[in-house]
Structure formats: C-alpha cells, structure tokens
C-alpha cells in the first residue's frame, strides 16, 4: 500500500499526536487479529477472504511495546481492542493487563461480537478491562443468522449477561441496520436493550465491506433509524456534551435510558475525530478510510528505537486528512475491509 506523503517540516515539536487541522489523537484502536468466527454480510465475504500472513502479525511483545510508546510518549489515553474478533486472540487478557499497568493508566475497552464472552468476561474484567461493546444487529434468531451467516444468537446473549455479571459497565450494544434485512427491527433492539440495561448505539453502514457492495442509496440513514424508533418510543435530545464521541444521544421516553445514533456517513464527525488505528500486522492508519498506511512493524523489526517509532507515529497523524470524503468525487474505498482494519 502507498505510504502517506512526506510530512511537512512544519509539524510543531510537540509530543502529542496532532494533525494539520488542530485535532489531537488520544484514542487508539488496536486490531489484534483479522480472523473472525462470524461472517457479517456488511463486513466479510461468506468465504475466500485471505488472512494476513501469520508471520506479519504483531507478537504479544511487539504489541506491548507499541502500547507503551503510545501511552507514555504520545498521549494516548484510551485503548480499544478490536479486530476481526479480538476474543479469538489468546493473549488478549495479557494485553489488557499490560495496558492497565501503564502510567497514566488508559481507559480500556473491547469491541466484540460476543461469541465466547460468556467464558472470557470475568478474565478480562480481572485483567483490568473497563468497558465492553458487543455487536448485535438483531434479537431475532433467523435474522441474526442471516446477517452473520452463523446461528449463534444464544452465545451473544449469554456473553452480554456475563459482561454485566463481571462488572463491565456500561455494556454497550452496537447495531448496523440493512434495508430489507433488519431495518424493521430497530425498536425491537431498543426494547431488548432497555429491558436488560444495555446502552444501544446504531451505526450507519459504511463502505468498508470486503465485497465492495456498499451503496449509499440503500443505506439506512440516521434519520430513518430515528423515525423507526419514534414509532414506539419518545426521543428527546440528550443535553450532555458530546465531545469527540461520535454518537448523537437521545433520551428514551424522558430518560434516564438513552440510545445513540452514529451518523458516520450522513453527518460525519471528522472535525472532532481523536482516533488512530493500528492493524494486526502493525500498520498505522490515521483514518478508517485512509488509503495509505505507516509501517510500524518494519521499524519494530529492524531495530527502530522508541524515539524513532514515536517520531514516525507523529508524522503519520500530522498528514491526516480533514474528512473521509464518502460521497465526494474521487472517493476510494480502502482496500482493507473493516475486519482487517479494526472498527
Ligand atoms: N468482531 C467485532 C465486532 O463485530 O464487534 C469487532 C470488529 S467489528 C469490525 C467492529 C464494529 O464494526 C462492529 O460493531 C461492526 O458492526 C462494525 N462494522 C463492521 N463493518 C461495518 C460497516 N461496513 N459499516 C459500519 N459498521 C461496521
Ligand atoms: Fe466479524 Fe465483527 Fe466483521 Fe461481524 S463485524 S464479520 S463479527 S469482524
């Protein structure tokens, strides 16, 4: 993949991860694997997706080294482990525990499809995990199996309950709606989450599918999601400040319960973005939609010291684009699918 342009010599001499538009990256999304035990239609193909070569995946020690640099030298205050399916990586508790021991201690979370969480929630909480997001697009078994291509709804429900029992709070649920598939189930999902004390957030489907079939016209927009929820619930804007959080929150039936909608496509929040992503093979991405990457793995494996790695990391953020440009002329979907970037 092409490297980003040579950074301008004008980058200020600051330890933080700042870009040319004044944004500061403090939230690191670490993809620990590109493997997954589901095949969600908006993310992965049914089969045929090539895995990253095993020897290119970062080892536990390499990941720990980058986490240490990120927190102690670059101002990363929040780390989210994702994938692929992060629970498939056996050293996840070890990585969480390492990150929890860093100073200043970062906020630690995981985004997971929830399979196997029943057995891992307590181990992760004991390792220092603060919060968890579980992806669940339908509470109807048939629709769930159609979306994920696996009949595993019961595992996710068990995983959610285990997360609560382990004290991971709040437990958030992420949902993506697809037209003609589960777009009639928004209110059912919200009812389920309200009944169980989970915080639901809908995410507009983005052009990050491995099949490159995303189509703006058939995407369910944030406005449509809200319309469908209003058929059953009263929604009022949540007055709490949003900060860099991408979800616009609504109080349900007067509160205190709320629901979030992330309008990544129709109302991009790029101007407030504080994220940077590290792929499982050690490539730094300054945006979900970046078409260039910075190869930290090579630097790690050719004897680069911490100062050199931190310097390259800052350079990578400095050239972050102002916005993702979905819908603009010349927009190019990244070659990597979401499962290999880390959502
Ligand atoms: N496997 C884990 C999971 O599903 O939670 C973590 C990785 S997954 C890529 C992270 C999140 O990205 C999930 O909530 C998933 O629904 C979301 N996602 C995947 N592809 C997407 C797309 N094309 N548009 C919007 N969200 C997407
Ligand atoms: Fe796997 Fe998550 Fe992608 Fe679904 S969204 S295929 S669970 S990586």
Coordinates of C-alpha atoms and ligand atoms in Angstrom, one line a residue:
X1 CA 0.0 0.0 0.0
X2 CA 1.3 3.5 -0.7
X3 CA 2.8 5.4 2.2
X4 CA 1.4 8.8 3.1
X5 CA 3.0 11.9 1.7
X6 CA 6.3 13.0 3.3
X7 CA 5.1 15.1 6.2
X8 CA 5.6 18.8 6.2
X9 CA 8.6 20.1 8.1
X10 CA 6.1 22.4 9.8
X11 CA 4.9 19.8 12.3
X12 CA 5.2 21.5 15.6
X13 CA 7.7 20.0 18.1
X14 CA 5.0 18.5 20.4
X15 CA 4.9 15.1 22.0
X16 CA 1.2 14.8 21.2
X17 CA -0.4 13.2 18.1
X18 CA -1.6 16.4 16.5
X19 CA -2.6 16.9 12.9
X20 CA -2.6 19.9 10.5
X21 CA -6.2 20.7 11.4
X22 CA -5.6 21.0 15.1
X23 CA -7.1 17.7 16.1
X24 CA -5.3 15.6 18.8
X25 CA -5.4 11.8 18.6
X26 CA -5.8 10.3 22.1
X27 CA -7.9 7.2 21.3
X28 CA -6.1 4.2 19.9
X29 CA -8.0 1.3 18.3
X30 CA -5.9 -1.8 18.2
X31 CA -6.9 -4.6 15.9
X32 CA -5.4 -7.8 17.4
X33 CA -6.5 -10.2 14.7
X34 CA -8.2 -10.1 11.3
X35 CA -9.8 -13.6 11.9
X36 CA -13.4 -13.8 12.9
X37 CA -15.9 -16.5 13.8
X38 CA -18.8 -14.7 12.2
X39 CA -19.2 -13.6 8.6
X40 CA -21.4 -10.4 8.8
X41 CA -22.6 -9.6 5.3
X42 CA -21.6 -5.9 5.6
X43 CA -18.1 -6.7 6.8
X44 CA -16.8 -10.1 5.4
X45 CA -17.5 -12.3 2.4
X46 CA -19.0 -15.8 3.1
X47 CA -15.6 -17.3 2.2
X48 CA -12.5 -16.6 0.2
X49 CA -11.1 -13.7 2.2
X50 CA -7.3 -14.1 2.5
X51 CA -5.9 -13.8 6.1
X52 CA -3.0 -11.7 6.9
X53 CA 0.2 -13.9 6.8
X54 CA 0.9 -15.2 10.3
X55 CA 4.5 -14.0 10.5
X56 CA 3.3 -10.5 9.7
X57 CA 1.0 -10.3 12.8
X58 CA 2.4 -8.4 15.7
X59 CA 3.5 -10.6 18.6
X60 CA 2.4 -10.0 22.2
X61 CA 5.8 -8.3 22.9
X62 CA 5.6 -6.1 19.8
X63 CA 2.0 -5.0 20.7
X64 CA 3.0 -4.3 24.3
X65 CA 5.9 -2.2 23.1
X66 CA 3.7 -0.1 20.9
X67 CA 1.1 0.3 23.6
X68 CA 3.8 1.5 26.0
X69 CA 5.1 4.1 23.5
X70 CA 1.5 5.2 22.7
X71 CA 0.6 5.9 26.3
X72 CA 3.9 7.1 27.8
X73 CA 5.1 9.2 24.9
X74 CA 2.2 10.1 22.6
X75 CA -0.6 11.0 25.0
X76 CA -2.9 8.0 24.1
X77 CA -5.5 8.0 27.0
X78 CA -7.9 5.4 25.6
X79 CA -7.3 2.0 24.1
X80 CA -9.9 -0.2 22.4
X81 CA -9.0 -3.7 21.4
X82 CA -10.9 -4.8 18.3
X83 CA -10.5 -6.9 15.2
X84 CA -11.6 -9.2 13.4
X85 CA -12.8 -10.8 16.6
X86 CA -10.5 -9.8 19.4
X87 CA -11.6 -12.6 21.7
X88 CA -10.1 -15.1 19.3
X89 CA -6.6 -13.8 20.3
X90 CA -5.5 -15.9 23.3
X91 CA -3.2 -13.2 24.7
X92 CA -6.0 -10.6 25.0
X93 CA -6.2 -10.8 28.8
X94 CA -2.4 -10.4 28.9
X95 CA -2.5 -7.3 26.6
X96 CA -5.3 -5.8 28.7
X97 CA -3.4 -6.4 31.9
X98 CA -0.2 -4.9 30.4
X99 CA -2.1 -1.8 29.3
X100 CA -3.8 -1.5 32.7
X101 CA -0.3 -1.2 34.2
X102 CA 0.8 1.7 32.1
X103 CA 1.1 5.2 33.5
X104 CA -1.1 7.2 33.1
X105 CA -3.5 4.3 33.1
X106 CA -5.5 4.4 29.9
X107 CA -9.2 3.7 29.7
X108 CA -9.6 0.1 28.3
X109 CA -12.4 -1.3 26.3
X110 CA -13.0 -4.1 23.8
X111 CA -15.4 -4.3 20.8
X112 CA -16.5 -7.9 20.3
X113 CA -19.2 -9.9 18.6
X114 CA -19.8 -11.6 22.0
X115 CA -19.1 -15.2 21.0
X116 CA -17.2 -16.8 23.8
X117 CA -17.6 -13.7 26.0
X118 CA -19.5 -15.9 28.5
X119 CA -16.2 -17.6 29.4
X120 CA -14.0 -14.6 29.0
X121 CA -15.8 -11.6 30.5
X122 CA -14.6 -12.2 34.1
X123 CA -11.0 -12.9 33.0
X124 CA -10.9 -9.7 31.0
X125 CA -12.5 -7.7 33.8
X126 CA -10.0 -9.1 36.3
X127 CA -7.2 -8.2 33.8
X128 CA -8.3 -4.5 34.1
X129 CA -10.8 -4.1 31.2
X130 CA -13.2 -1.2 32.0
X131 CA -15.9 -1.4 29.3
X132 CA -17.2 -3.6 26.5
X133 CA -19.1 -3.0 23.3
X134 CA -21.0 -6.0 21.9
X135 CA -22.2 -6.1 18.3
X136 CA -25.7 -7.3 17.9
X137 CA -27.8 -6.5 14.9
X138 CA -30.9 -8.4 15.7
X139 CA -32.5 -10.3 18.6
X140 CA -34.5 -12.5 16.1
X141 CA -32.6 -15.8 15.7
X142 CA -33.4 -16.2 12.0
X143 CA -32.4 -12.6 11.1
X144 CA -29.3 -12.8 13.2
X145 CA -28.2 -16.0 11.4
X146 CA -28.9 -14.4 8.0
X147 CA -26.8 -11.3 8.9
X148 CA -23.8 -13.1 10.5
X149 CA -24.1 -16.3 8.5
X150 CA -23.9 -18.3 11.8
X151 CA -26.7 -19.4 14.1
X152 CA -25.1 -18.1 17.3
X153 CA -27.5 -15.6 18.8
X154 CA -27.7 -17.6 22.0
X155 CA -23.9 -17.2 22.5
X156 CA -24.1 -13.4 22.2
X157 CA -27.0 -13.2 24.7
X158 CA -25.0 -15.3 27.2
X159 CA -22.0 -13.1 26.6
X160 CA -23.9 -9.9 27.3
X161 CA -25.2 -11.3 30.6
X162 CA -21.7 -12.5 31.5
X163 CA -20.3 -9.0 30.9
X164 CA -22.8 -7.5 33.3
X165 CA -22.1 -10.2 35.9
X166 CA -18.4 -9.4 35.5
X167 CA -19.0 -5.7 36.3
X168 CA -18.1 -4.4 32.9
X169 CA -20.2 -1.2 32.9
X170 CA -21.7 0.2 30.9
X171 CA -22.3 -2.7 28.5
X172 CA -22.9 -1.1 25.1
X173 CA -24.5 -2.8 22.1
X174 CA -23.6 -1.8 18.5
X175 CA -26.1 -2.4 15.8
X176 CA -26.0 -1.9 12.0
X177 CA -29.2 -1.9 10.1
X178 CA -29.6 -3.1 6.5
X179 CA -32.5 -2.4 4.3
X180 CA -34.8 -5.3 3.9
X181 CA -32.8 -7.4 6.3
X182 CA -33.2 -5.9 9.8
X183 CA -34.4 -2.3 9.3
X184 CA -37.8 -3.2 10.7
X185 CA -36.1 -4.3 14.0
X186 CA -34.7 -1.1 15.4
X187 CA -37.4 -0.7 18.0
X188 CA -37.2 -4.4 19.0
X189 CA -33.4 -4.0 19.6
X190 CA -34.0 -0.9 21.7
X191 CA -36.7 -2.6 23.7
X192 CA -34.4 -5.6 24.3
X193 CA -31.5 -3.3 25.4
X194 CA -33.8 -1.2 27.7
X195 CA -35.1 -4.3 29.4
X196 CA -31.6 -5.5 30.1
X197 CA -29.8 -2.3 30.9
X198 CA -27.6 -2.3 27.8
X199 CA -26.7 1.0 26.0
X200 CA -27.7 0.7 22.4
X201 CA -25.9 2.6 19.5
X202 CA -26.8 2.3 15.9
X203 CA -24.1 2.9 13.3
X204 CA -24.8 3.8 9.7
X205 CA -23.4 1.2 7.4
X206 CA -20.1 2.4 5.9
X207 CA -18.3 1.5 2.6
X208 CA -15.9 -0.9 4.3
X209 CA -17.3 -4.3 3.3
X210 CA -14.9 -6.8 1.8
X211 CA -17.3 -7.3 -1.2
X212 CA -17.3 -3.5 -2.1
X213 CA -21.1 -3.7 -2.4
X214 CA -22.0 -0.7 -0.2
X215 CA -24.4 1.6 -1.8
X216 CA -25.4 5.0 -0.4
X217 CA -28.9 4.8 -1.8
X218 CA -29.8 1.7 0.0
X219 CA -28.1 2.6 3.3
X220 CA -30.4 3.1 6.3
X221 CA -29.7 6.7 7.4
X222 CA -29.6 8.0 10.9
X223 CA -32.8 9.9 10.2
X224 CA -34.6 6.7 9.1
X225 CA -33.3 4.9 12.2
X226 CA -34.8 7.7 14.4
X227 CA -38.1 7.6 12.6
X228 CA -38.4 3.9 13.2
X229 CA -37.6 4.2 16.9
X230 CA -40.1 7.0 17.2
X231 CA -42.9 4.6 16.1
X232 CA -42.6 3.0 19.6
X233 CA -40.5 5.4 21.8
X234 CA -40.4 9.2 22.5
X235 CA -37.0 10.5 21.8
X236 CA -35.6 13.8 23.1
X237 CA -32.1 15.1 22.5
X238 CA -29.7 14.3 25.4
X239 CA -28.2 17.6 26.5
X240 CA -25.0 16.1 27.8
X241 CA -22.0 17.4 25.9
X242 CA -20.9 15.1 23.1
X243 CA -17.2 15.9 22.9
X244 CA -15.4 13.6 20.5
X245 CA -18.0 10.9 21.0
X246 CA -19.4 10.0 17.5
X247 CA -22.9 9.0 18.8
X248 CA -25.6 11.6 19.0
X249 CA -27.6 10.5 22.0
X250 CA -31.3 10.6 22.6
X251 CA -33.2 10.2 25.9
X252 CA -35.8 7.4 25.6
X253 CA -39.3 8.1 27.0
X254 CA -37.9 11.0 29.1
X255 CA -34.7 9.1 30.3
X256 CA -32.6 8.3 32.0
X257 CA -32.1 5.5 29.5
X258 CA -30.7 6.7 26.1
X259 CA -30.0 5.5 22.6
X260 CA -27.1 6.7 20.4
X261 CA -27.0 7.0 16.6
X262 CA -23.7 7.3 14.8
X263 CA -24.3 9.1 11.5
X264 CA -20.8 8.4 10.1
X265 CA -21.9 8.9 6.6
X266 CA -24.8 11.5 6.7
X267 CA -23.3 13.7 9.4
X268 CA -19.6 13.0 9.6
X269 CA -17.8 13.9 12.8
X270 CA -14.3 14.0 11.3
X271 CA -13.7 17.5 12.6
X272 CA -13.8 16.1 16.2
X273 CA -12.0 12.8 15.4
X274 CA -9.5 11.8 18.1
X275 CA -8.7 8.3 16.8
X276 CA -5.8 6.4 15.4
X277 CA -5.8 2.8 14.4
X278 CA -3.2 0.1 14.5
X279 CA -3.8 -3.0 12.4
X280 CA -2.9 -6.6 13.5
X281 CA 0.0 -6.5 11.1
X282 CA 1.5 -3.4 12.5
X283 CA 0.2 -0.7 10.1
X284 CA -0.8 2.6 11.4
X285 CA -3.9 4.2 9.9
X286 CA -4.8 7.8 10.7
X287 CA -8.4 7.3 9.4
X288 CA -10.8 4.4 8.9
X289 CA -10.9 5.5 5.2
X290 CA -7.1 6.1 4.8
X291 CA -5.7 4.7 1.6
X292 CA -2.2 4.9 2.9
X293 CA -0.6 3.3 6.0
X294 CA 2.6 3.7 8.0
X295 CA 4.6 0.5 8.6
X296 CA 5.5 0.4 12.2
X297 CA 6.1 -3.4 12.0
X298 CA 9.1 -2.8 9.8
X299 CA 10.5 -0.2 12.2
X300 CA 10.0 -2.6 15.1
X301 CA 11.7 -5.5 13.4
X302 CA 14.6 -3.5 12.0
X303 CA 15.8 -2.2 15.4
X304 CA 14.0 1.1 15.4
X305 CA 14.2 2.6 18.9
X306 CA 11.2 4.1 20.8
X307 CA 12.1 7.6 19.8
X308 CA 12.1 6.7 16.1
X309 CA 8.8 4.8 16.4
X310 CA 7.1 7.7 18.2
X311 CA 8.5 10.2 15.6
X312 CA 7.1 8.1 12.7
X313 CA 3.7 7.8 14.6
X314 CA 3.5 11.6 15.0
X315 CA 4.4 12.1 11.3
X316 CA 1.6 9.7 10.3
X317 CA -1.0 11.7 12.3
X318 CA 0.2 15.0 11.1
X319 CA -0.9 14.2 7.5
X320 CA -4.4 13.0 8.5
X321 CA -7.0 14.3 6.0
X322 CA -9.7 16.7 7.1
X323 CA -12.5 14.2 6.4
X324 CA -13.3 10.8 5.0
X325 CA -14.8 12.2 1.8
X326 CA -17.5 9.5 1.3
X327 CA -19.7 10.7 -1.5
X328 CA -17.1 13.2 -2.8
X329 CA -15.8 12.8 -6.3
X330 CA -12.7 10.6 -6.3
X331 CA -13.6 8.8 -3.0
X332 CA -11.9 5.5 -2.9
X333 CA -13.0 2.7 -0.6
X334 CA -9.9 1.4 1.3
X335 CA -8.5 -1.9 0.1
X336 CA -8.7 -3.4 3.6
X337 CA -12.1 -4.5 4.7
X338 CA -13.3 -3.4 8.2
X339 CA -12.4 -6.8 9.6
X340 CA -8.7 -6.2 8.8
X341 CA -8.7 -2.5 9.9
X342 CA -10.5 -2.7 13.3
X343 CA -13.8 -0.9 13.9
Ligands
LIG1 N1 -15.8 -8.5 15.6 C1 -16.0 -7.5 16.5 C2 -17.4 -7.0 16.4 O1 -18.1 -7.3 15.5 O2 -17.8 -6.2 17.3 C3 -15.0 -6.3 16.3 C4 -14.7 -5.9 15.0 S1 -16.1 -5.2 14.0 C5 -15.3 -4.7 12.5 C6 -16.4 -3.7 14.9 C7 -17.7 -3.0 14.6 O3 -17.7 -2.6 13.3 C8 -18.9 -3.9 14.8 O4 -19.8 -3.2 15.6 C9 -19.5 -4.0 13.4 O5 -20.9 -4.0 13.4 C10 -19.0 -2.7 12.8 N2 -18.9 -2.7 11.3 C11 -18.3 -3.7 10.5 N3 -18.5 -3.4 9.2 C12 -19.1 -2.2 9.2 C13 -19.6 -1.3 8.1 N4 -19.4 -1.6 6.8 N5 -20.2 -0.2 8.5 C14 -20.5 0.1 9.7 N6 -20.1 -0.7 10.8 C15 -19.4 -1.8 10.5
LIG2 FE1 -16.6 -10.5 12.4 FE2 -17.2 -8.2 13.6 FE3 -16.9 -8.2 10.9 FE4 -19.0 -9.4 12.1 S1 -18.5 -7.2 12.1 S2 -17.7 -10.3 10.5 S3 -18.2 -10.1 13.9 S4 -15.3 -8.6 12.4

